[in-house]
Amino acid sequence: MPKRTDIQSIMIIGAGPIVIGQACEFDYSGAQACKALREEGFRVILVNSNPATIMTDPGMADATYIEPITPEVVARIIEKERPDALLPTMGGQTGLNTSLALQEMGVLEEFGVEMIGARPEAIEMAENRKLFREAMERIGLENPKAAIADAPKDADGRHDISKGVERAMEALDEVGLPAIIRPAFTLGGTGGGVAYNRTEYLEMCRRGLEASPVAQILIDESLLGWKEFEMEVVRDRADNAIIVCSIENVDPMGVHTGDSITVAPALTLTDKEYQSMRTASIAVLREIGVETGGSNVQWAVNPADGRMVVIEMNPRVSRSSALASKATGFPIAKIAAKLAVGFTLDELDNDITKVTPASFEPTIDYVVTKIPRFAFEKFPGSEPSLSTSMKSVGEAMAIGRTFHESLQKALASLETGLTGLDEIEIPGAPALPAPFCNGSTVASAEEDAGGHGSAAITAALAKLGPDRLRIIAQAMRHGLSDCDIQAVTNFDPWFLARIREIVDAEAEVLGNGLPESRENLRKLKMLGFTDARLAKLSGLREDDIRRSRHGLGVQAVFKRIDTCAAEFEAHTPYMYSTYEEPAMGEAECEANPTERRKVVILGGGPNRIGQG
């Protein structure tokens, strides 16, 4: 289908100020949408109150309003500008909620503004917990066992939170404890959490009802310890649908996906499980009624029996969409904006290959790891614990040929002083056994510690904290088996085995020093060990490691992100570094630098307080 000619001007609502759960990823999506729509000749009216954004730069939109993003203010702008359409899916939860409020106020109908990208009914069905559950039941998809509690309105039209809490208490017998509280229409799990006892349950239900704009909460059965996945789906008006990217949470359920370490593509699903999840994700979009654009569908899988349940979906470009776009090279926000004005996936080109259409489902031949950045140190006395309510302030992404390489690169990218999977002290734990210290064994060290060493390590493993991955590695250094660790953490055995391989390689360096052969040193680099980490392990200086590596000819090469696992040539200079075995001669470097003079620009790294 060609682009629509019955609309000339389109309003985009931004995400407003950066908050936990809604950061620069929505500037990324909004800026892409502005550029894509103007490229097609549409007049773009942008509303955003955040000055530290690219989308508010002069020239990004035809008219930019730096105003509070409230329904009343946006209504006045609509009255002034008279846009033909409103695109609500690029501004996160703020843009979505504001658009729905404008619809309910009758503003869109009054001024003849059409909501494109996602119809109001589709947004309501996806965001309203009760309607979403009913929709999933209609297509035969299983939801977690749950109850819904909402606060009725009193005579003054205000929600009676106390009555809502009473309804939530009535639902407790049906769901049981622990229970997961999920408020409707909120961002980053705001107001939600996991309740382990009646006191926590009462407090969280009240907080959740107050946080929800519609005073509604979903009370889920506990899925703690289940595996969590996300599918980034794009669909057009002709019912073409593709999975842009599958994402797997390394942390099991119980930690908000924004606070979890995640990898793309999903690494522990069988092909049968992946295909089932793929088919079901597309079915979710069809049933909800998302006609065009990108959506994010979240799933949980019970590792014990493979039971799969749908958790929720976002009928908009989400935080995960930015990760999926960068992980695959597929510009979800740009494509979603063009689909919203009438194009179909097969009519849009892949900017990276220049020869495949956007309907060509991305395939990647590398592993992407995202690790969240926290700022608990900025708030002395705050408890560094994680739950279903998001707390991270930023994230770092890394790409490598293996999970090991990608993981250690991501840890070093956090700019917290880490050089990789560094050691971390566990209070009360015994001294490290050989080869991590002076030849003591786990048993003798624990005996010296009064027999409390294992208990201290187990307690540290059981805590949901920002350093959980490093604590797992430290437990391995203390001699705990993968089975022992898995029993406490519920981490998938596959991930534990990969961490074990990193720890075993550390032990080899500690015991025998830096390898002198090219092959063995390259193997360490392929596991993601930085020169700084190898210097710590071997007792050498970082400069010595680098000189030795260069002397042996072990150097990184650069690979291009091409969306198609090298099936077609990539024309976009979007690259990552890696160490790989030479297959036929030297390892291929795809950077292909020109002879022109160049300038290097260094970015600011992951978002953190004081640097956004």
XYZ file of C-alpha atoms in Angstrom:
612
model
C 0.000 0.000 0.000
C 1.334 3.478 -0.778
C 1.553 6.102 1.941
C -1.629 7.845 2.939
C -2.480 11.110 1.172
C -5.454 12.054 3.344
C -3.216 13.315 6.168
C -0.615 16.067 5.915
C 0.362 16.883 9.510
C 1.143 14.524 12.384
C 1.637 15.224 16.101
C 4.190 13.231 18.103
C 4.110 13.317 21.896
C 7.511 12.831 23.553
C 8.272 11.089 26.830
C 9.089 14.175 28.891
C 11.840 14.207 31.530
C 14.072 11.198 32.027
C 12.798 9.019 34.870
C 13.588 5.475 35.963
C 12.014 3.247 33.337
C 11.771 5.937 30.666
C 15.059 7.398 29.533
C 16.887 8.312 26.332
C 15.547 5.283 24.433
C 12.363 7.272 23.811
C 14.344 10.224 22.502
C 15.903 7.704 20.119
C 12.503 6.459 18.955
C 10.943 9.927 18.767
C 13.855 11.366 16.799
C 13.694 8.448 14.357
C 9.955 8.976 13.894
C 10.352 12.717 13.276
C 12.997 12.115 10.608
C 11.047 9.281 8.954
C 7.795 11.219 8.705
C 9.422 14.406 7.417
C 11.290 12.285 4.884
C 7.881 11.279 3.517
C 6.706 14.895 3.288
C 4.515 15.087 6.397
C 4.468 18.141 8.634
C 5.547 17.047 12.144
C 4.400 18.782 15.337
C 6.359 17.676 18.388
C 5.439 18.156 22.048
C 8.141 17.451 24.631
C 9.290 19.077 27.856
C 12.811 17.608 27.974
C 15.496 20.015 26.667
C 18.249 17.351 26.765
C 16.921 15.488 23.740
C 17.842 15.228 20.085
C 14.199 15.326 19.037
C 13.809 18.885 20.357
C 16.730 20.163 18.256
C 15.715 22.834 15.719
C 15.039 21.147 12.408
C 13.922 17.781 13.789
C 10.253 18.792 13.634
C 8.383 21.490 11.739
C 6.984 22.851 15.010
C 8.335 21.998 18.451
C 6.456 22.856 21.638
C 8.491 22.789 24.850
C 5.490 22.429 27.115
C 4.277 20.215 29.975
C 2.963 16.916 28.630
C -0.493 17.032 30.159
C -3.802 16.413 28.366
C -4.915 20.003 28.960
C -1.762 21.574 27.521
C -1.579 19.200 24.550
C -5.274 19.898 23.851
C -4.488 23.613 23.469
C -1.651 22.801 21.077
C -3.985 20.591 19.023
C -6.501 23.426 18.892
C -3.761 25.751 17.614
C -2.017 23.394 15.158
C -4.986 21.264 13.993
C -2.920 18.151 13.125
C -4.573 15.476 10.985
C -3.163 12.615 13.046
C -1.591 11.771 16.398
C 1.165 9.134 16.731
C 1.027 8.009 20.402
C 3.499 5.110 20.361
C 6.858 6.943 20.376
C 6.736 8.638 23.780
C 6.683 5.678 26.133
C 3.976 5.398 28.768
C 3.729 9.208 28.996
C 2.801 9.559 25.328
C 0.408 6.623 25.478
C -1.436 7.762 28.612
C -1.689 11.368 27.391
C -3.093 10.238 24.047
C -5.704 8.060 25.750
C -6.699 10.950 27.994
C -7.150 13.214 24.950
C -9.360 10.556 23.380
C -11.488 10.233 26.527
C -11.798 14.039 26.815
C -13.202 14.165 23.288
C -10.396 16.442 22.070
C -9.399 14.199 19.158
C -12.974 13.894 17.933
C -13.614 17.624 18.347
C -10.676 18.624 16.164
C -10.806 15.685 13.754
C -7.505 14.125 14.833
C -6.989 10.447 13.984
C -4.885 8.265 16.266
C -2.483 6.261 14.074
C -0.056 3.448 14.890
C -2.315 2.040 17.602
C -6.046 2.496 17.961
C -7.417 3.599 21.369
C -9.224 0.272 21.730
C -5.966 -1.637 21.196
C -4.099 0.479 23.752
C -6.888 0.006 26.284
C -6.978 -3.755 25.737
C -3.199 -4.115 26.126
C -2.850 -1.838 29.152
C -6.012 -2.810 31.044
C -5.106 -5.965 32.964
C -8.640 -7.401 32.893
C -9.210 -6.821 29.164
C -5.782 -8.247 28.330
C -6.432 -11.459 30.266
C -9.788 -11.898 28.543
C -8.160 -11.357 25.128
C -5.494 -13.975 25.825
C -8.100 -16.491 26.934
C -9.981 -15.965 23.659
C -6.948 -17.101 21.633
C -6.097 -19.973 23.962
C -2.976 -18.507 25.578
C -2.386 -19.140 29.259
C -2.071 -16.291 31.739
C -0.602 -16.686 35.215
C -3.266 -17.505 37.799
C -4.353 -14.064 38.957
C -7.029 -11.769 40.310
C -7.786 -8.155 39.464
C -8.644 -5.560 42.078
C -9.727 -2.002 41.365
C -10.867 0.900 43.476
C -14.438 2.037 42.765
C -15.215 5.734 42.430
C -17.022 7.555 45.207
C -19.726 10.183 44.857
C -17.113 12.850 44.045
C -15.663 10.750 41.229
C -12.468 9.921 43.122
C -11.152 6.396 43.502
C -11.810 4.868 46.919
C -8.423 3.250 47.559
C -9.554 1.652 50.836
C -12.365 -0.209 49.044
C -9.834 -1.311 46.436
C -7.561 -2.693 49.150
C -10.518 -4.623 50.592
C -11.112 -6.214 47.177
C -7.424 -7.074 46.937
C -7.551 -8.791 50.339
C -10.512 -10.889 49.142
C -8.396 -12.043 46.177
C -5.581 -13.270 48.413
C -7.219 -16.629 49.052
C -7.442 -17.246 45.315
C -3.844 -16.334 44.420
C -1.909 -17.115 47.592
C 1.522 -15.915 48.720
C 4.005 -14.929 47.506
C 2.099 -12.742 45.049
C 3.248 -10.312 42.371
C 1.476 -6.941 42.286
C 1.290 -5.237 38.854
C -0.458 -1.830 38.627
C -2.181 -0.978 35.324
C -1.021 1.876 33.056
C 2.248 2.473 34.923
C 5.876 2.688 33.879
C 8.762 0.437 34.897
C 6.657 -1.550 37.365
C 6.025 1.604 39.440
C 4.024 0.769 42.550
C 4.431 -2.985 42.071
C 6.476 -5.648 43.782
C 6.529 -9.124 45.269
C 4.643 -9.645 48.531
C 5.831 -12.525 50.716
C 3.478 -11.981 53.676
C 0.124 -10.324 54.436
C 1.679 -7.100 55.718
C 3.719 -6.620 52.545
C 0.711 -7.614 50.455
C -1.522 -4.983 52.071
C 1.113 -2.259 51.666
C 1.904 -3.117 48.028
C -1.739 -3.328 46.995
C -2.404 0.128 48.442
C 0.718 1.531 46.784
C -0.164 -0.097 43.467
C -3.733 1.228 43.452
C -2.448 4.722 44.199
C 0.178 4.486 41.438
C -2.244 3.294 38.753
C -4.046 6.118 36.892
C -7.142 3.897 36.758
C -6.669 2.521 40.305
C -6.356 -1.068 39.089
C -3.887 -3.801 40.002
C -3.270 -7.318 38.749
C -2.374 -9.812 41.483
C -0.387 -12.620 39.867
C 0.544 -16.029 41.198
C 4.239 -16.194 41.996
C 6.373 -16.993 38.969
C 9.590 -16.501 40.921
C 12.376 -18.558 39.403
C 10.723 -18.925 35.987
C 12.630 -17.936 32.846
C 11.576 -14.632 31.239
C 11.620 -13.747 27.543
C 10.578 -10.858 25.327
C 9.646 -10.815 21.662
C 9.940 -7.608 19.651
C 7.251 -7.832 16.975
C 6.491 -5.514 14.043
C 3.214 -5.792 12.113
C 1.747 -3.851 9.189
C -1.747 -3.143 7.904
C -1.605 -6.091 5.474
C -0.973 -8.476 8.413
C 2.681 -9.039 7.545
C 4.471 -9.637 10.853
C 8.091 -10.285 11.776
C 10.009 -10.975 14.956
C 12.769 -8.385 15.009
C 14.524 -9.897 18.006
C 14.072 -12.378 20.833
C 15.471 -11.288 24.202
C 16.144 -13.505 27.215
C 16.531 -12.359 30.801
C 19.560 -13.953 32.447
C 17.945 -13.213 35.825
C 14.886 -15.382 36.462
C 11.461 -13.890 37.199
C 11.337 -11.706 40.289
C 13.553 -8.927 38.914
C 12.082 -6.248 36.638
C 13.240 -6.803 33.073
C 14.775 -3.303 33.074
C 16.966 -4.335 36.028
C 17.841 -7.751 34.647
C 20.867 -8.695 32.610
C 19.453 -9.593 29.201
C 20.838 -11.275 26.103
C 19.793 -11.307 22.465
C 19.003 -13.583 20.812
C 17.375 -15.885 23.377
C 19.952 -18.585 24.108
C 18.250 -21.336 26.126
C 15.005 -21.949 24.206
C 14.674 -25.078 22.125
C 13.661 -24.482 18.508
C 10.201 -25.852 19.273
C 9.796 -23.447 22.219
C 11.029 -20.513 20.138
C 8.658 -21.260 17.260
C 5.715 -21.618 19.668
C 6.579 -18.301 21.321
C 7.057 -16.617 17.943
C 3.670 -17.782 16.630
C 1.920 -16.856 19.879
C 3.500 -13.360 19.956
C 2.127 -12.559 16.502
C -1.272 -13.931 17.572
C -1.208 -11.547 20.567
C -0.754 -8.507 18.279
C -3.588 -9.652 16.027
C -5.996 -10.194 18.921
C -5.134 -6.932 20.673
C -5.555 -5.118 17.372
C -2.160 -3.500 16.897
C -2.494 -2.869 13.167
C 0.856 -1.202 12.554
C 4.171 -0.682 14.281
C 6.270 -2.346 16.946
C 5.130 -4.066 20.106
C 6.823 -5.955 22.897
C 5.344 -9.233 24.222
C 6.692 -10.714 27.477
C 6.620 -14.413 28.368
C 7.496 -16.655 31.287
C 8.522 -20.304 30.973
C 8.603 -22.783 33.854
C 12.001 -24.532 33.574
C 10.605 -27.587 35.383
C 7.884 -28.515 32.876
C 8.055 -25.991 30.001
C 4.710 -24.365 30.858
C 4.557 -21.041 28.977
C 2.422 -18.081 30.062
C 2.036 -14.608 28.603
C 2.780 -11.846 31.113
C 1.970 -8.626 29.273
C 2.489 -6.639 26.086
C 3.377 -3.033 25.311
C 1.449 -1.716 22.267
C 4.173 0.836 21.574
C 7.856 1.251 20.996
C 9.353 0.258 24.349
C 12.636 0.391 26.232
C 13.426 -3.052 24.826
C 12.728 -1.820 21.290
C 15.780 0.447 21.446
C 17.909 -2.509 22.576
C 16.470 -4.720 19.821
C 17.108 -2.013 17.216
C 20.734 -1.618 18.214
C 21.200 -5.368 18.611
C 19.956 -6.196 15.121
C 20.411 -2.981 13.147
C 16.664 -2.956 12.382
C 15.317 0.604 13.003
C 12.052 -0.327 14.741
C 10.880 3.237 15.459
C 11.589 4.450 11.925
C 9.796 1.486 10.355
C 6.900 1.768 12.834
C 6.404 5.444 11.930
C 6.254 4.653 8.202
C 3.890 1.739 8.758
C 1.595 4.078 10.668
C 1.126 6.255 7.557
C 0.171 3.402 5.265
C 3.306 1.632 4.057
C 3.713 -2.139 4.359
C 6.895 -3.965 5.371
C 7.601 -5.243 1.862
C 7.511 -1.667 0.497
C 10.240 -0.403 2.856
C 13.948 -0.983 2.280
C 16.454 -2.330 4.784
C 18.858 0.602 5.192
C 21.752 -1.674 6.108
C 21.758 -4.155 3.212
C 20.103 -1.847 0.629
C 18.847 -4.971 -1.169
C 16.392 -6.625 1.252
C 12.951 -5.316 2.292
C 11.967 -4.583 5.891
C 9.842 -7.746 5.791
C 13.109 -9.743 5.816
C 13.270 -11.042 9.417
C 16.614 -10.133 11.058
C 19.114 -12.882 11.834
C 22.220 -12.284 13.941
C 25.448 -14.254 14.279
C 26.672 -12.708 17.527
C 25.499 -12.295 21.125
C 24.317 -8.986 22.607
C 24.359 -8.453 26.372
C 22.709 -5.593 28.229
C 23.691 -4.918 31.853
C 21.836 -2.282 33.917
C 23.655 0.536 35.696
C 22.511 1.350 39.247
C 23.125 4.355 41.486
C 22.475 3.042 44.997
C 25.747 4.662 46.109
C 24.153 8.075 45.550
C 21.617 7.371 48.287
C 23.403 6.371 51.506
C 21.277 4.051 53.588
C 19.213 2.791 50.656
C 18.926 -0.973 50.342
C 20.565 -2.250 47.113
C 17.881 -4.851 46.467
C 15.931 -5.569 43.283
C 12.306 -6.503 42.720
C 9.593 -6.166 40.066
C 9.777 -2.375 40.358
C 12.567 -0.927 38.186
C 15.504 0.834 39.916
C 18.310 1.064 37.358
C 19.230 4.490 35.947
C 20.980 3.354 32.770
C 22.480 0.404 30.958
C 25.459 -0.713 28.933
C 25.304 -2.912 25.841
C 28.077 -5.059 24.420
C 28.388 -7.329 21.405
C 30.624 -10.352 21.021
C 30.869 -13.618 19.128
C 30.180 -15.579 22.329
C 28.204 -15.030 25.506
C 31.464 -14.958 27.491
C 32.945 -12.164 25.363
C 29.742 -10.148 25.273
C 29.222 -10.459 29.040
C 32.707 -9.385 30.078
C 32.709 -6.495 27.594
C 29.391 -5.284 29.033
C 30.711 -5.436 32.613
C 33.766 -3.408 31.619
C 31.470 -0.891 29.843
C 29.547 0.033 33.012
C 32.292 2.498 34.016
C 32.178 1.365 37.624
C 35.816 0.266 37.740
C 35.165 -3.329 36.682
C 37.547 -4.998 34.241
C 35.299 -8.022 33.684
C 33.856 -10.628 36.025
C 35.911 -9.187 38.913
C 36.060 -10.696 42.397
C 33.644 -9.412 45.010
C 33.882 -9.846 48.764
C 31.135 -11.886 50.419
C 30.914 -10.937 54.112
C 31.376 -13.967 56.336
C 32.693 -16.197 53.559
C 35.867 -18.231 54.157
C 39.146 -17.492 52.437
C 39.296 -18.460 48.777
C 40.630 -21.962 48.038
C 43.448 -22.721 45.600
C 44.226 -21.532 43.021
C 42.487 -18.344 44.150
C 44.614 -18.011 47.311
C 47.409 -19.733 49.209
C 46.415 -23.360 48.747
C 43.638 -23.646 51.332
C 40.662 -25.868 50.553
C 36.972 -25.033 50.911
C 36.626 -27.458 53.792
C 39.640 -26.162 55.733
C 38.713 -22.539 55.102
C 35.177 -23.131 56.291
C 36.464 -24.929 59.396
C 38.647 -21.898 60.156
C 35.603 -19.660 59.743
C 33.644 -21.614 62.324
C 31.523 -23.525 59.801
C 29.507 -20.489 58.745
C 31.161 -19.929 55.359
C 28.681 -21.823 53.183
C 25.751 -20.166 54.934
C 27.196 -16.723 54.220
C 27.691 -17.560 50.543
C 24.206 -19.036 50.248
C 22.690 -15.950 51.872
C 24.548 -13.694 49.422
C 23.362 -15.789 46.469
C 19.748 -15.661 47.644
C 19.694 -11.855 47.726
C 18.372 -10.117 44.606
C 21.001 -7.433 44.198
C 22.823 -5.527 41.449
C 26.039 -7.606 41.845
C 24.333 -10.995 41.699
C 26.284 -12.221 38.678
C 29.632 -11.428 40.298
C 28.483 -13.131 43.509
C 27.686 -16.251 41.483
C 31.208 -16.205 40.038
C 32.634 -15.641 43.518
C 30.653 -18.606 44.852
C 32.225 -20.722 42.134
C 35.663 -19.517 43.221
C 34.755 -20.624 46.747
C 34.069 -24.118 45.433
C 30.272 -24.250 45.174
C 28.973 -26.448 42.366
C 26.685 -25.255 39.585
C 23.898 -27.403 41.056
C 24.272 -25.754 44.473
C 24.167 -22.290 42.920
C 21.248 -23.122 40.653
C 19.219 -24.413 43.605
C 19.531 -21.005 45.301
C 19.439 -18.578 42.346
C 17.293 -20.409 39.755
C 19.687 -19.222 37.055
C 19.516 -21.416 33.981
C 22.241 -24.107 34.045
C 23.432 -22.998 30.588
C 24.350 -19.524 31.863
C 26.003 -20.975 34.961
C 28.101 -23.272 32.757
C 29.339 -20.291 30.724
C 30.245 -18.363 33.888
C 32.030 -21.485 35.134
C 34.133 -21.504 31.943
C 35.233 -17.936 32.630
C 36.112 -18.772 36.261
C 38.026 -21.894 35.179
C 40.026 -19.825 32.691
C 40.836 -17.347 35.494
C 42.109 -20.206 37.647
C 44.368 -21.339 34.804
C 45.951 -17.870 34.538
C 46.294 -17.587 38.317
C 48.004 -20.956 38.501
C 50.190 -20.878 35.388
C 50.534 -17.232 34.429
C 49.803 -15.578 31.111
C 49.865 -18.037 28.173
C 52.910 -17.727 25.957
C 51.332 -19.200 22.838
C 49.257 -17.241 20.353
C 46.438 -19.805 20.378
C 45.995 -19.895 24.160
C 46.151 -16.121 24.550
C 43.589 -15.710 21.784
C 41.300 -18.182 23.580
C 41.358 -15.944 26.665
C 40.546 -12.885 24.582
C 37.701 -14.791 22.903
C 36.290 -15.372 26.407
C 36.128 -11.593 26.813
C 39.105 -11.060 29.154
C 40.310 -7.463 28.976
C 44.010 -6.675 29.167
C 43.346 -5.007 32.525
C 41.693 -8.183 33.879
C 44.531 -10.384 32.632
C 47.015 -8.010 34.292
C 45.223 -8.445 37.641
C 45.175 -12.221 37.314
C 48.780 -12.620 36.161
C 50.370 -9.949 38.357
C 51.747 -8.120 35.326
C 51.164 -4.562 34.190
C 48.463 -3.846 31.633
C 51.085 -2.423 29.239
C 53.021 -5.699 29.464
C 49.899 -7.683 28.563
C 49.257 -5.468 25.568
C 52.850 -5.699 24.336
C 52.812 -9.484 24.698
C 49.519 -9.734 22.860
C 50.689 -7.513 20.000
C 53.943 -9.437 19.812
C 52.002 -12.670 19.321
C 49.726 -11.061 16.744
C 46.566 -11.347 18.831
C 44.511 -8.307 17.885
C 40.827 -7.510 17.654
C 39.020 -7.328 14.342
C 35.816 -5.406 13.652
C 32.607 -6.944 12.354
C 29.581 -5.219 10.860
C 26.019 -5.545 12.129
C 24.101 -6.476 8.989
C 20.685 -7.898 10.110
C 21.238 -11.023 8.008
C 24.187 -12.999 9.494
C 26.446 -11.978 6.568
C 24.076 -13.326 3.889
C 24.177 -9.900 2.222
C 26.799 -7.157 2.285
C 26.273 -4.447 4.905
C 26.553 -0.832 3.762
C 26.135 0.772 7.175
C 29.307 1.273 9.259
C 27.803 -0.101 12.479
C 30.446 -2.311 14.075
C 31.705 -4.215 17.090
C 35.101 -5.641 17.977
C 35.842 -9.300 18.572
C 38.643 -11.831 18.732
C 38.189 -14.893 16.573
C 40.158 -17.815 15.258
C 41.455 -17.268 11.720
C 39.552 -19.663 9.462
C 41.478 -19.283 6.197
C 44.534 -17.112 6.792
C 43.973 -14.105 9.061
C 40.667 -13.268 10.741
C 38.665 -10.926 8.531
C 38.256 -7.294 9.621
C 35.216 -5.590 8.105
C 35.998 -2.008 9.176
C 37.444 -0.960 5.783
C 38.586 2.515 6.895
C 39.119 5.151 4.205
C 42.260 7.226 3.677
C 40.461 10.462 4.523
C 41.341 12.454 7.658
C 39.200 11.420 10.610
C 37.903 12.616 13.975
C 37.013 10.264 16.836
C 34.060 11.274 19.021
C 33.747 9.587 22.422
C 30.292 9.114 23.918
C 29.266 9.412 27.538
C 28.694 5.731 28.261
C 25.697 4.449 30.213
C 23.229 6.864 31.790
C 23.892 7.605 35.429
C 22.958 10.359 37.859
C 24.794 13.481 36.663
C 25.372 12.160 33.146
C 22.222 11.458 31.162
